[in-house]
């Protein structure tokens, strides 16, 4: 990493509270080009809130968020043209066909109609979805919807990608394709913000891992660095240790007991 | 995607939009997409397997027959000669009433929609453009609805009153639409600023109910005024008439066509022009604030704990079958928690609460309170039937309609028991409380001797609920997405149901004229209820009896 390089994302002293509860407690984060960041943490740790703040979906935070060197709090939405987003829940206008939806999204990102249409078709074909291009999204399977979401986030060749569980619902072959796409994009200098609960994937794909717990950054570094610090084997066990969770066996045992008890009666 | 005529008309105003800082091309794109989507049905879990033909598209700006019919009623007012204040005041009053109630019940959810946030707000589009697109989207529907309403009288006025009248009427209608839309939006904005979280959502609900009821009473007030004011043709506006928008618009006719240019009329006419434009300007200025405040609705908070003791007790008392009782409780808690449902039904609750009183208002006005006792005014309670008309239609819709897959995956006995549990819950949760409240007030007003009659009315209402259920297409509870288009298909049935309601009231009235008539009528109703609540749901289920009681 060159020192004089300008950071793509720069967050300092980010605090956020929802009515009574603190969600983020002073996050500091600097991200450079070409990084794939595995953004992990237990439910409610503040992962999606951070991403939503960067996308301008949530306001009322304190601290500064600079993207492409520009403070985003001034209300100018132009920076979003260089960002792609795959939300956790597959929200789409699913009464449209993939052609209509993707072209619409492309145009919102400022692409000309024909260019957006042609590119959408090409990307759909590459992901083996050509035959459903003119069918309504509502009729798609979960994996197909996820592919459309992925395409819609990359259609305009963004410099930053925010992906929230981007592999959910995809079959094993598609997972390999998408992982390879992400690695290649990062090699070309794109920044990828990857949040997921599936530790194996995060471990393999990320060049840097940020673990969030209770609104704080609990760990930040490459997988190797994290492993050195905690002397544990997998990211999963590092995750468990850093978030202070060690009773999974007991809970599982009790759960199964409760399930079987209901059946016996 | 289609090209819409309405959008081509909008293109004429491109410059205007640019001047107020709206990215016109993007806004047009969003509108075009939304109109395309509106024309399509969202297939639900349960209809997905049906033939494609059923999900074909219909134009979102299709004719609304119900409104055209209302529109015909307006014709007499534009024909009569004389004082414009009253004829047009009444016309605008009726227009305003119908448009506002539709806006509040059907378009509030669009106005306060958050679902598209992830799709649109993550794109490089500024807030002003987004909220403008939203407002224009609603305004297009409002205008199409208003045009249907006003079209018959507009046409007639062109021939009976001339071109100037026609043009003025047209302009006033557009201004009225803008006024209603912006006023409602500003009301919501004020609430959004003042309150937080769950309370905010509840307050919005209450405001909608209060607005609906207020509008209705306001409309009644205007028509009362006309009754005696036709006697003296001179219009002497009282202080409060400055606060009644229909009078503003009506005054402009008096000023520009009637040639009555006294000070009051001039001020009122100016209000018709200035207030909508002023509110519009304020709204455009505050639009980004509106979008930002909407985020508050997204904040999640844990709902209050409810053990459901009441629902469990009631379901045990009313349902013998376990599955029926389960659906009773399910419907009960959904009705309690689902805001979309409350948003569309509670204004009707307010309406039916007020309707019987409006009915007896005439009697009181002509003869005073003493006239009330012994009069058949309590037949107004039949209006409560309208509540079931709405509820039965609405029970099939839900914002979380996608959850309906459970019906397919569970080992359910299809049909009858689900429906009956559902209908019983609706009757107990909505119909009976309203009926009880009205009964108490009416007993005070009319005296205790109407109590047997109230019992008869209750039986009629219960029977009506079953008929309602039978007449509308069968559906599972909370399993479909609410869409304007699909609801319009029910217009015909709704009309018929209104006549059935009137018929029941009339039967009661005539039965009261002959000795023992009411007794016979009550007996028939009782028997019909016993039969109806069994037969309407496909007969007694085979396993119904030997199942253990609910929740035991």
Short mmCIF file of N, CA, C and O in Angstrom, two decimals, chain B residues 61 138 292 300 349 401 517:
data_model
loop_
_atom_site.label_atom_id
_atom_site.label_comp_id
_atom_site.label_asym_id
_atom_site.label_seq_id
_atom_site.Cartn_x
_atom_site.Cartn_y
_atom_site.Cartn_z
N UNK B 61 -54.70 3.55 -15.18
CA UNK B 61 -55.59 4.71 -15.24
C UNK B 61 -56.94 4.30 -15.82
O UNK B 61 -57.58 5.05 -16.53
N UNK B 138 -48.71 10.09 -7.35
CA UNK B 138 -50.00 10.14 -6.66
C UNK B 138 -50.93 11.13 -7.36
O UNK B 138 -52.12 10.85 -7.56
N UNK B 292 -36.45 12.77 4.34
CA UNK B 292 -35.53 12.46 5.42
C UNK B 292 -36.31 12.01 6.66
O UNK B 292 -35.94 11.06 7.33
N UNK B 300 -36.81 0.39 13.98
CA UNK B 300 -37.55 -0.74 14.52
C UNK B 300 -37.56 -0.65 16.04
O UNK B 300 -36.58 -0.30 16.65
N UNK B 349 -64.30 2.57 10.14
CA UNK B 349 -64.84 2.47 11.50
C UNK B 349 -65.35 3.84 11.93
O UNK B 349 -66.48 3.97 12.43
N UNK B 401 -47.84 -10.28 2.46
CA UNK B 401 -48.61 -11.32 1.77
C UNK B 401 -47.74 -12.52 1.40
O UNK B 401 -48.24 -13.61 1.16
N UNK B 517 -94.91 -8.14 13.30
CA UNK B 517 -94.03 -8.18 12.12
C UNK B 517 -92.57 -8.31 12.51
O UNK B 517 -91.84 -9.16 12.00
#
